[in-house]
Tab-separated table of C-alpha atoms in Angstrom:
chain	number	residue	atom	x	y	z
A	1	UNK	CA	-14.266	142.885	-12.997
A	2	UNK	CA	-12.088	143.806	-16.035
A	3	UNK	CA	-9.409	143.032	-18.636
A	4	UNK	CA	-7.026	142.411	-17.011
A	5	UNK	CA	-4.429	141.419	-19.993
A	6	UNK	CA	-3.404	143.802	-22.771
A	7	UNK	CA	-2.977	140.961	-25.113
A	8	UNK	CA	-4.499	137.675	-26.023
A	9	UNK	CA	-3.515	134.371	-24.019
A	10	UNK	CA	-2.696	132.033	-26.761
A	11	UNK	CA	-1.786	128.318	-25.666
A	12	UNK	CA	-1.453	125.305	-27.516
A	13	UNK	CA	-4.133	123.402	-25.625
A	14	UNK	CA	-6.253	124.780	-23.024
A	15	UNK	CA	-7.864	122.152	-20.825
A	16	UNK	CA	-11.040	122.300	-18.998
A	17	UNK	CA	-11.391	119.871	-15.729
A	18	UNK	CA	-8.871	118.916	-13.226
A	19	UNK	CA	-10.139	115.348	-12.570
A	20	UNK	CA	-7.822	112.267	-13.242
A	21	UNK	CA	-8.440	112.733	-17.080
A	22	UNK	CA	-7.801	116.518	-17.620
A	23	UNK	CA	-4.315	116.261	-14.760
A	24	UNK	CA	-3.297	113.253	-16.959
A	25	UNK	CA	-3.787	114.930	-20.107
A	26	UNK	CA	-2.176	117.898	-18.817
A	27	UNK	CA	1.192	116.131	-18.158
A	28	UNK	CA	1.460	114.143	-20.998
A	29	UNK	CA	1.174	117.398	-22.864
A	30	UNK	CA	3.453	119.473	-21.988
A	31	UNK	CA	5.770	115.982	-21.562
A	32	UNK	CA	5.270	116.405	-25.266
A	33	UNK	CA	5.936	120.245	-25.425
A	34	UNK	CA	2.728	121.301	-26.026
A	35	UNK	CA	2.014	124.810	-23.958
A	36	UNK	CA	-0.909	123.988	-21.812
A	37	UNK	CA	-3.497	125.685	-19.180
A	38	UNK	CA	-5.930	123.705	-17.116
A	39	UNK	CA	-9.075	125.784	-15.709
A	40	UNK	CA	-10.553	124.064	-13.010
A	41	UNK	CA	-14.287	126.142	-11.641
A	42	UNK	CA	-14.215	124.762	-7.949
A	43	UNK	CA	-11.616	122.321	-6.983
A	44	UNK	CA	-8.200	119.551	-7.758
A	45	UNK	CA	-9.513	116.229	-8.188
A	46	UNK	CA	-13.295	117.845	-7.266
A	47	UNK	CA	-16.094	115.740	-8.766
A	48	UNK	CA	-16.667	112.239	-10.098
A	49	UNK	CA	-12.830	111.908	-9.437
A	50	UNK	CA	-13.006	111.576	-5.695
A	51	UNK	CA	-16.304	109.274	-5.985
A	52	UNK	CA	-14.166	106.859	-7.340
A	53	UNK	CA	-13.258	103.843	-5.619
A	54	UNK	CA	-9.618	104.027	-6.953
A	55	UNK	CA	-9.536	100.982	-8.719
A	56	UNK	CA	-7.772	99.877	-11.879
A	57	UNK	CA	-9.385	97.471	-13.714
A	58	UNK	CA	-7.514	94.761	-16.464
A	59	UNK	CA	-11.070	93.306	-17.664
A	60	UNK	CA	-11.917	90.654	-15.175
A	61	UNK	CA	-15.214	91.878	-14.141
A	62	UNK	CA	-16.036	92.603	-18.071
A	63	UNK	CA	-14.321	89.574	-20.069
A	64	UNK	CA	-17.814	89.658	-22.490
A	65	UNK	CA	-17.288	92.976	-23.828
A	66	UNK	CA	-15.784	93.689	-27.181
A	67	UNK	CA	-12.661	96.407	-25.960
A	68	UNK	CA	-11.525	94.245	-22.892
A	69	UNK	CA	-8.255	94.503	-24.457
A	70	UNK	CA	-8.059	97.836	-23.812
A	71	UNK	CA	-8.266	97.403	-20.146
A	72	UNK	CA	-5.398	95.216	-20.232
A	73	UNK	CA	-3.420	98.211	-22.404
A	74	UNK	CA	-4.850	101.119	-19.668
A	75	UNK	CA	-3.917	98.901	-16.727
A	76	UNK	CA	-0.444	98.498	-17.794
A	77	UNK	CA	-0.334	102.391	-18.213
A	78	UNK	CA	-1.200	102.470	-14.630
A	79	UNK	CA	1.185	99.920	-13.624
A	80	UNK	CA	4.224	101.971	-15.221
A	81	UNK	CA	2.474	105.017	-13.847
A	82	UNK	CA	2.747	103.782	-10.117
A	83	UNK	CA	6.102	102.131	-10.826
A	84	UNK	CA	7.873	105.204	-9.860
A	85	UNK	CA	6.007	105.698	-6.067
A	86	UNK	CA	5.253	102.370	-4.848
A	87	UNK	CA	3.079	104.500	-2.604
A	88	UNK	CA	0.402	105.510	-4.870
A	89	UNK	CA	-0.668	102.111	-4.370
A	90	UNK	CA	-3.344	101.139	-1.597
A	91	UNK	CA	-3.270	97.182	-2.116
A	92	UNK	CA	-1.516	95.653	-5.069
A	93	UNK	CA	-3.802	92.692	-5.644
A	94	UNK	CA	-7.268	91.743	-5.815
A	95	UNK	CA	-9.406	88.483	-6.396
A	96	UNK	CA	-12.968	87.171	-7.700
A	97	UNK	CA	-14.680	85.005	-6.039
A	98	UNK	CA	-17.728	82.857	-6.546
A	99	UNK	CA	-20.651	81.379	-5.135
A	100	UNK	CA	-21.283	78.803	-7.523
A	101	UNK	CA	-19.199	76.342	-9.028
A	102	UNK	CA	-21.191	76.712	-12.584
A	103	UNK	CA	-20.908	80.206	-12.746
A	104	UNK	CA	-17.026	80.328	-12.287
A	105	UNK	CA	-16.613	77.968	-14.770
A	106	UNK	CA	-18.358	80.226	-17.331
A	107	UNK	CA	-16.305	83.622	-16.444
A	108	UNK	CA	-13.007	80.996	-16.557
A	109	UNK	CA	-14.274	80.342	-20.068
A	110	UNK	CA	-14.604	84.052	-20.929
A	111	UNK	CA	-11.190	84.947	-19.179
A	112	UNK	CA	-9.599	82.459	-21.249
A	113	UNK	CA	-11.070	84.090	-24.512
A	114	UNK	CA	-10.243	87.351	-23.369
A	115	UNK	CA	-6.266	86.002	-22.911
A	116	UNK	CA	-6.846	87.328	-19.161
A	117	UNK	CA	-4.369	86.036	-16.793
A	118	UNK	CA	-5.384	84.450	-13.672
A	119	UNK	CA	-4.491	81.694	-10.704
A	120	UNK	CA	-6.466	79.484	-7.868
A	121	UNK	CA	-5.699	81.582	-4.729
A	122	UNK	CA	-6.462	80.001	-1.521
A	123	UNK	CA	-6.059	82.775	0.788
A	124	UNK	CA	-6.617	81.868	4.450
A	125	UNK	CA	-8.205	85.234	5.389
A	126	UNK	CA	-10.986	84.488	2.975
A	127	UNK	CA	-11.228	80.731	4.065
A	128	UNK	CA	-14.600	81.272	6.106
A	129	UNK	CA	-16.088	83.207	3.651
A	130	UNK	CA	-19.237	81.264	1.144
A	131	UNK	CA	-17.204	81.825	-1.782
A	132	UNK	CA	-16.830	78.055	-3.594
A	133	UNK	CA	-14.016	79.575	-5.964
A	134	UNK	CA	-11.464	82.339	-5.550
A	135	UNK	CA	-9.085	83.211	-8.177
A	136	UNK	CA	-6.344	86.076	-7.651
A	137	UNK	CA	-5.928	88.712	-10.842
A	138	UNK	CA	-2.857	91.311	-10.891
A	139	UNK	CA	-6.166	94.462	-10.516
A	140	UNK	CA	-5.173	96.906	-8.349
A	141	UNK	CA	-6.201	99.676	-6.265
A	142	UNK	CA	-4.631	103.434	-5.973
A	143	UNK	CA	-4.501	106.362	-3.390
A	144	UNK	CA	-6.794	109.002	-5.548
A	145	UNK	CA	-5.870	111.601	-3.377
A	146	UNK	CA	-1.757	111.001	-3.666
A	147	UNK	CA	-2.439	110.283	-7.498
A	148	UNK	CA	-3.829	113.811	-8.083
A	149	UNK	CA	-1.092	115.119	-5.691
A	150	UNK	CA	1.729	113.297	-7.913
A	151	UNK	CA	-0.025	114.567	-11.473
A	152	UNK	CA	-0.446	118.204	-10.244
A	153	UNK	CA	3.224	118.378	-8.939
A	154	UNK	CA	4.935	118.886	-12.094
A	155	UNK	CA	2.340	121.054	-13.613
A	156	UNK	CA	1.181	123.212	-10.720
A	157	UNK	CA	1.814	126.635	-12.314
A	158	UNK	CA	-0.671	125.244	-15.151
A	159	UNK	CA	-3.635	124.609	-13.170
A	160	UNK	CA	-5.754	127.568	-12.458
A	161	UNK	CA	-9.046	128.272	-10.769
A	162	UNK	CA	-11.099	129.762	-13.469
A	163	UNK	CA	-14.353	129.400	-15.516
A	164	UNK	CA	-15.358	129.453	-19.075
A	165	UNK	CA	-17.853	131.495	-19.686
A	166	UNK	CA	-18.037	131.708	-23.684
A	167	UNK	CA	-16.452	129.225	-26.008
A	168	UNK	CA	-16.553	130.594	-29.888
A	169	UNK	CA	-16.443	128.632	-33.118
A	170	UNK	CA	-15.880	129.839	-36.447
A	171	UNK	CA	-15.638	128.184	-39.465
A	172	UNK	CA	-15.853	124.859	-37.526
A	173	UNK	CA	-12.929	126.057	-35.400
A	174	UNK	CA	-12.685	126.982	-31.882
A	175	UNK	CA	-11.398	130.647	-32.039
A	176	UNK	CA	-11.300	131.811	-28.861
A	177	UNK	CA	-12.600	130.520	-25.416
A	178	UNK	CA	-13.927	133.586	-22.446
A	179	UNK	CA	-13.017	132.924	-19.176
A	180	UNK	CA	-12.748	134.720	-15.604
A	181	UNK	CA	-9.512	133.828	-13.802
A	182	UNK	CA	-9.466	135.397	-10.382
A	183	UNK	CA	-10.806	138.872	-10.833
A	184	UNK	CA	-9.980	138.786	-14.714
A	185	UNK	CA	-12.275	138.210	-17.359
A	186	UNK	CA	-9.242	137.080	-20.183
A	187	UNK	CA	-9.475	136.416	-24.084
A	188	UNK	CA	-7.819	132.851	-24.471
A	189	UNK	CA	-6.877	131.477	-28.189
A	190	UNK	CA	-6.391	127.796	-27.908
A	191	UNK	CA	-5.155	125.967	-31.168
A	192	UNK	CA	-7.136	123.260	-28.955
A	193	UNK	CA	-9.644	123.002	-26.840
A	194	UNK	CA	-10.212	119.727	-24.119
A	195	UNK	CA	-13.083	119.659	-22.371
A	196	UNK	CA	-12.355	117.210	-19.489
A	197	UNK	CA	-15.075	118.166	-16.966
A	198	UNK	CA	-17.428	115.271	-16.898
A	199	UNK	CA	-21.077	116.534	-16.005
A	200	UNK	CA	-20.226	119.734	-16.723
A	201	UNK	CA	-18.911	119.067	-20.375
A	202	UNK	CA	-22.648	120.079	-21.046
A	203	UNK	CA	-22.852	123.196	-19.402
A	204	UNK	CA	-19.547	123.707	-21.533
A	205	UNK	CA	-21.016	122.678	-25.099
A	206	UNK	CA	-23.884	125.012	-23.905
A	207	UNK	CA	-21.528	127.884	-24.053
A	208	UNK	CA	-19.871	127.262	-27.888
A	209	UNK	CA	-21.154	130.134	-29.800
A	210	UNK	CA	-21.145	129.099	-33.555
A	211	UNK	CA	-21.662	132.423	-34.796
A	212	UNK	CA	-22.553	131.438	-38.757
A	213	UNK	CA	-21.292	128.177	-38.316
A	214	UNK	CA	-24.748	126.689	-37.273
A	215	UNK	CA	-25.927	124.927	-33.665
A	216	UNK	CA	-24.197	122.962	-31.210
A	217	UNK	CA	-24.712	119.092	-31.240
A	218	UNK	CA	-26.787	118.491	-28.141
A	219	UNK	CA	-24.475	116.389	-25.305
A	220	UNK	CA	-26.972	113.115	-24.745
A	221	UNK	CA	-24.649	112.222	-22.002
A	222	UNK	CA	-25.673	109.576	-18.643
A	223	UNK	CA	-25.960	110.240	-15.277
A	224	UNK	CA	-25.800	106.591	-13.119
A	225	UNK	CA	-26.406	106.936	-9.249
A	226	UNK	CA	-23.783	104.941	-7.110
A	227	UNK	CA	-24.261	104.354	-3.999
A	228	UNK	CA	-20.983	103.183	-1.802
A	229	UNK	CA	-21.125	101.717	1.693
A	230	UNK	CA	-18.298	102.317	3.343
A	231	UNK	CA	-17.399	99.722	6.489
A	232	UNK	CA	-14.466	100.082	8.982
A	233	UNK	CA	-13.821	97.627	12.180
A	234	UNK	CA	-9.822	97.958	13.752
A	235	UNK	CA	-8.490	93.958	13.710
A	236	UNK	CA	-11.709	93.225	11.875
A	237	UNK	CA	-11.295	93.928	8.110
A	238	UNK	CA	-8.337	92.553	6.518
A	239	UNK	CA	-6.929	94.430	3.385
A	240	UNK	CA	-9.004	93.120	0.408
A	241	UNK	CA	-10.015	93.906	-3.495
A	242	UNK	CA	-12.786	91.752	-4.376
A	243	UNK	CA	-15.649	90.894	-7.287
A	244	UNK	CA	-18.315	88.617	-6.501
A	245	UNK	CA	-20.293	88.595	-9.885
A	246	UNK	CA	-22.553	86.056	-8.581
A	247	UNK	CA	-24.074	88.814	-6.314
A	248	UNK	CA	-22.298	91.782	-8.009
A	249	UNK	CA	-20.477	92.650	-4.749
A	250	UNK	CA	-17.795	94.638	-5.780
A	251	UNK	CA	-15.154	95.614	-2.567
A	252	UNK	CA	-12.366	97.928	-2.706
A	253	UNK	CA	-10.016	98.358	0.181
A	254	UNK	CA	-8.466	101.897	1.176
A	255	UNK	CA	-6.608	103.039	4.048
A	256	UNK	CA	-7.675	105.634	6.567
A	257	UNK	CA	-5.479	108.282	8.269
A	258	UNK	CA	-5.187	105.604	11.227
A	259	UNK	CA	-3.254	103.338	9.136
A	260	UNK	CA	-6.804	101.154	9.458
A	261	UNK	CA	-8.529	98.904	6.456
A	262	UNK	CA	-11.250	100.940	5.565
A	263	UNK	CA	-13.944	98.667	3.089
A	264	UNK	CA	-15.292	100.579	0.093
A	265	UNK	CA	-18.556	98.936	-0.903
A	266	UNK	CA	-21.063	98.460	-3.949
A	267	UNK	CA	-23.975	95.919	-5.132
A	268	UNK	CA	-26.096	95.735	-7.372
A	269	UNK	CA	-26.392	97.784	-10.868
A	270	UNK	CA	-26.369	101.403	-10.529
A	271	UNK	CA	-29.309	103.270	-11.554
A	272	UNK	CA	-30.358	106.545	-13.277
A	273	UNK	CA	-29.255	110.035	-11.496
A	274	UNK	CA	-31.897	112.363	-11.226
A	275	UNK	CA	-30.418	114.851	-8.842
A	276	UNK	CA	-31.341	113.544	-5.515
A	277	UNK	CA	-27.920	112.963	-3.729
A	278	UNK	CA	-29.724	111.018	-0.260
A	279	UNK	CA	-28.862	107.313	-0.210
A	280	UNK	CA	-31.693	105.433	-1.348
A	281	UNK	CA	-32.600	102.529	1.744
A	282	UNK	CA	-33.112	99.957	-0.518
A	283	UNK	CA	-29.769	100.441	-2.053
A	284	UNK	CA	-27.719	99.968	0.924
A	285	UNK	CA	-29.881	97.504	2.416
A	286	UNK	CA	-29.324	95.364	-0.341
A	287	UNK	CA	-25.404	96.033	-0.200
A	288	UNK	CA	-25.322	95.286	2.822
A	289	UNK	CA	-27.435	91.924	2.692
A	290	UNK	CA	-24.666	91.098	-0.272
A	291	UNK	CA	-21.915	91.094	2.650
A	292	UNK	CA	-23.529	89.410	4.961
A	293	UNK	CA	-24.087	86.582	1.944
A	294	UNK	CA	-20.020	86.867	0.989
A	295	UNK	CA	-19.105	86.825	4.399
A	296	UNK	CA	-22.040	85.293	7.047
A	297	UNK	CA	-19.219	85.170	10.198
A	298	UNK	CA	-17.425	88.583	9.506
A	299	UNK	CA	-20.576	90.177	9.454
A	300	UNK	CA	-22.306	88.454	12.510
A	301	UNK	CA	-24.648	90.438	14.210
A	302	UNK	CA	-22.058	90.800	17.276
A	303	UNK	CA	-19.402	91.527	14.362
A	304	UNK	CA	-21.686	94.184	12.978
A	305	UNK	CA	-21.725	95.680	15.809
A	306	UNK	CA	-18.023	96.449	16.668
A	307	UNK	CA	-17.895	98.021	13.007
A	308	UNK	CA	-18.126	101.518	12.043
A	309	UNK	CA	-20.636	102.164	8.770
A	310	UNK	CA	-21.360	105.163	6.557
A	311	UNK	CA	-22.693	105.694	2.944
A	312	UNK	CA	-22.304	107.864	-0.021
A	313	UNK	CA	-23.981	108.837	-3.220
A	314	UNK	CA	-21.670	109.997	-6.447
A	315	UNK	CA	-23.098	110.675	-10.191
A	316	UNK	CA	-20.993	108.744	-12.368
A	317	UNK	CA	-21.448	110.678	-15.825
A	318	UNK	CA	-21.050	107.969	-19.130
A	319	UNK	CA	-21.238	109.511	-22.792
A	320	UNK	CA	-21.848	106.769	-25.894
A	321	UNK	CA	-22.528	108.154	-29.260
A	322	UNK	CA	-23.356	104.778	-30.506
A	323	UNK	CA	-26.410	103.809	-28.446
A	324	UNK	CA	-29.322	105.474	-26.467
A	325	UNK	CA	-28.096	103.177	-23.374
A	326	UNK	CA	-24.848	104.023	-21.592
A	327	UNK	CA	-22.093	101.536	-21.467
A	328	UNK	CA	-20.301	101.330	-18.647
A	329	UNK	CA	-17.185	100.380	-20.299
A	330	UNK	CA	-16.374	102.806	-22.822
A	331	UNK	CA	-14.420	106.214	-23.066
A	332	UNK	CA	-15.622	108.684	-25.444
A	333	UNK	CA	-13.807	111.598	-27.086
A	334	UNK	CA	-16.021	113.730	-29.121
A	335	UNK	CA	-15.680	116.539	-31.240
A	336	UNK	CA	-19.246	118.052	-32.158
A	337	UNK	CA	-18.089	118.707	-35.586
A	338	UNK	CA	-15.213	120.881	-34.337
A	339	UNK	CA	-11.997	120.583	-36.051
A	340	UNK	CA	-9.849	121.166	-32.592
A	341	UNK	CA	-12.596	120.909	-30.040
A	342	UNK	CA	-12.076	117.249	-28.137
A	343	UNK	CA	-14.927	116.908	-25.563
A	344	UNK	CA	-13.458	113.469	-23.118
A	345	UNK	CA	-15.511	111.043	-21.298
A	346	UNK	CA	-13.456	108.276	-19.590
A	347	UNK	CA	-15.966	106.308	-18.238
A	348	UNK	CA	-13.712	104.749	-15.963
A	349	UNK	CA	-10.687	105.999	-13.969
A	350	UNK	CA	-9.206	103.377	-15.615
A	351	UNK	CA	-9.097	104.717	-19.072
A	352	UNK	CA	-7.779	107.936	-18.564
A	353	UNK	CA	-4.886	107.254	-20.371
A	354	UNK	CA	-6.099	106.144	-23.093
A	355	UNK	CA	-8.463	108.622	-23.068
A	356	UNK	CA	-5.488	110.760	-23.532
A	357	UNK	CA	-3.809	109.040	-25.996
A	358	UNK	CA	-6.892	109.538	-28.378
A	359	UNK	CA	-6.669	113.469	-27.909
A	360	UNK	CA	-2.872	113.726	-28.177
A	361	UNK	CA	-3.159	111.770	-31.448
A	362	UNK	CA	-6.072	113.474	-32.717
A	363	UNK	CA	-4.117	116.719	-32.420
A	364	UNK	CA	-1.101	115.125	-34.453
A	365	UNK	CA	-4.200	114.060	-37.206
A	366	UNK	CA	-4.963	117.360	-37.606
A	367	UNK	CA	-1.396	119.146	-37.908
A	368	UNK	CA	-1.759	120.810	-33.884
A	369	UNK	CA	2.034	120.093	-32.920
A	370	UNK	CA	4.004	122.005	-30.147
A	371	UNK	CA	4.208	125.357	-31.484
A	372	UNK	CA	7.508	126.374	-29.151
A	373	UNK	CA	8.981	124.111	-26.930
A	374	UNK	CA	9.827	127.269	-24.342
A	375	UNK	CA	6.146	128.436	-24.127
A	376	UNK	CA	5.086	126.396	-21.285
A	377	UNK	CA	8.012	127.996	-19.416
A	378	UNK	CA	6.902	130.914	-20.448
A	379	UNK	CA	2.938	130.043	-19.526
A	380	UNK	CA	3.792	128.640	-16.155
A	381	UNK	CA	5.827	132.098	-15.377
A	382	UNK	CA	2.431	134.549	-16.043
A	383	UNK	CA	0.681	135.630	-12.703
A	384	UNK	CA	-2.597	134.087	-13.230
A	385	UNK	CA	-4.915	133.632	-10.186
A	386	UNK	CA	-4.772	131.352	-7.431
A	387	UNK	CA	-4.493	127.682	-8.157
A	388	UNK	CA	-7.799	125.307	-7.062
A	389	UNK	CA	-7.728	123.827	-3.837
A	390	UNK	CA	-7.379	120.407	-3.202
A	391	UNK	CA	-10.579	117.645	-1.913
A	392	UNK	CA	-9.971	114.750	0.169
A	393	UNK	CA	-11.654	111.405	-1.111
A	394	UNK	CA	-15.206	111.657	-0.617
A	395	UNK	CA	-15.362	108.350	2.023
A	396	UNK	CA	-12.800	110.637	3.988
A	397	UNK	CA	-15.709	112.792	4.578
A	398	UNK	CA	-18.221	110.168	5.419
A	399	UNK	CA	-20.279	110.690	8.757
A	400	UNK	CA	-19.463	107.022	10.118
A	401	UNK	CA	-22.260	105.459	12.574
A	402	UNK	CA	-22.585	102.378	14.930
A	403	UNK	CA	-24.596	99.481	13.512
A	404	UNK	CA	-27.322	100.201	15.367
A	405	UNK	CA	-27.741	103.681	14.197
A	406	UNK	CA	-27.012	103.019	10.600
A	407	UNK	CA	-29.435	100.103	10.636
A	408	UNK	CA	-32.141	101.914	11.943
A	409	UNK	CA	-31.283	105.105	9.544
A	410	UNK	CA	-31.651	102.916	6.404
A	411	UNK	CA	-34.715	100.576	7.565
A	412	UNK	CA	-32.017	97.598	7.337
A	413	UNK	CA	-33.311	94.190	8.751
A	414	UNK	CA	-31.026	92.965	10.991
């Protein structure tokens, strides 16, 4: 492997990641004429990304948190977003529902303080269900897959599969980052650097070399396990986004590549990652005793078995500055006392524009405007390497079993 350029790759931002937040903050960039490259070390869309269920939140599940107006600002990104392909969209609408009469009074109370917008829904598919209260919210779900496919589109010349190998500082500056692009090893300068790559934003810090500008901040980042059961049944499953924060039943509906409902899954709190990517039996067990409590006919034992069931595991990676527990409701941007270093953690799909916003702005804050309108042209027009592939949603992927087999694979009491 070898030089392969004569000269130095300079860019106005170089981006790290190609998950929803680095592809987002790719094309509002150069949207704002900033000359941008996007290295991406395995794949489009390839990590905590395609765990996602897809869904865009406005607040309703967190109406007691201090920033739930900023899930009513992100949301409306999202709407505008999807406004121009209706088709990004896998069901438009979603509801919470209760068990108990008290405890939807209370969350009414705190939607009403939050200036949340809801309405009574009586929807007849969900008329046999044990839910005492059902309210309809304007929360929404998306295709991840056609979402990447839609961001990358414009930008495709400026995502590369590549990875940094040496980042270095000077002066409390990044000067220049190391990285091999195909069978290059190239010198990129960066007036800004983004690192967008969630867990591995602390291999990436790892790599800064401060020469005699002293050590690294350590990345105290959080790793949450999240487990999602995913349930499919032709003429069985009706379309459906759904909270039950009586049970925390959270339910997310997709579409498969039959054209089928396909039920994206999760109860309970998620716990610490430690590595260990098998489904925990408990876990699922107790998701799936949460269905059976939403829904006692649907998921009858002779419903049960008609359906199809798999499960997953994802790390969902949090960063907070401001506490030694991670909030799951927070984006970070940090900069580890680096003038035009801006290390993102979105927390949530949900906030990747935001997220974005921050870093754009942060870059105006320090005087980092487009340098020359015609140098992403120019960028997009070098012969770089082959661009990352593209991953499928990880439930696409999911080894789907018959009740029985699932039941008896997770120790599930039927």
């Amino acid at each position: 492997m070898g030089e392969c350029m004569d000269d130095d790759l300079e860019v106005d931002i170089l981006i790290v990641g190609a998950g929803i937040q680095g592809l987002w903050l790719l094309d509002e960039a150069v949207r704002a004429g900033y000359s941008a490259l996007l290295l991406e070390r395995t794949s489009i869309g390839g990590e905590q990304t395609l765990h996602s269920h897809g869904y865009i939140h406005r607040g309703f599940g967190y109406p007691h948190c201090p920033n739930v107006a900023d899930f009513q600002q992100a949301a409306a990104r999202w709407r505008e977003f999807v406004s121009a392909d209706e088709s990004l969209v896998s069901h438009s609408s979603a509801n919470v529902g209760f068990l108990g009469l008290a405890t939807s009074l209370l969350w009414e109370q705190r939607w009403r303080a939050a200036m949340l917008s809801y309405a009574p829904d009586g929807a007849p598919h969900l008329a046999e269900t044990s839910l005492r209260k059902l309210y309809r919210t304007d929360e929404f779900a998306v295709h991840l897959g056609r979402v990447i496919r839609h961001l990358v589109r414009p930008v495709r010349d400026l995502v590369c599969l590549g990875e940094v190998t040496e980042i270095c500082v000077a002066n409390r500056r990044v000067t220049s980052v190391r990285a091999i692009i195909g069978s290059c090893a190239l010198r990129i300068v960066p007036r800004a650097l983004v690192l967008a790559a969630g867990e591995g934003n602390a291999r990436l810090v790892s790599l800064i070399d401060h020469g005699t500008s002293g050590p690294a901040m350590p990345v105290h980042h959080h790793l949450r396990k999240s487990h999602v059961v995913i349930v499919r049944g032709e003429g069985l499953l009706d379309p459906l986004n759904l909270l039950v924060p009586d049970i925390w039943l959270f339910i997310v509906s997709q579409t498969d590549d039959e054209g089928q409902p396909v039920w994206l899954v999760t109860g309970g709190v998620d716990e610490a990652y430690s590595g260990n990517d098998e489904p925990e039996a408990r876990q699922v067990e107790q998701t799936v005793a949460r269905l059976r409590a939403f829904h006692p006919r649907l998921f009858s034992s002779e419903n049960r078995a008609k359906m199809q069931w798999g499960v997953y595991v994802g790390s969902k990676v949090e960063a907070d500055a401001r506490a030694d527990v991670p909030s799951s409701v927070n984006w970070q941007v940090r900069t580890f006392g680096v003038e035009n270093l801006f290390a993102v953690w979105p927390t949530k799909l949900t906030f990747a524009p935001l997220a974005s916003g921050e870093i754009l702005n942060g870059l105006r804050e320090r005087g980092i405007l487009p340098a020359d309108p015609r140098a992403t042209s120019t960028l997009a027009q070098r012969d770089f390497a082959s661009p990352p592939p593209f991953r499928r949603e990880r439930w696409r992927d999911v080894d789907f079993l018959p009740w029985q087999a699932f039941r008896d694979a997770y120790d599930i009491r039927d």
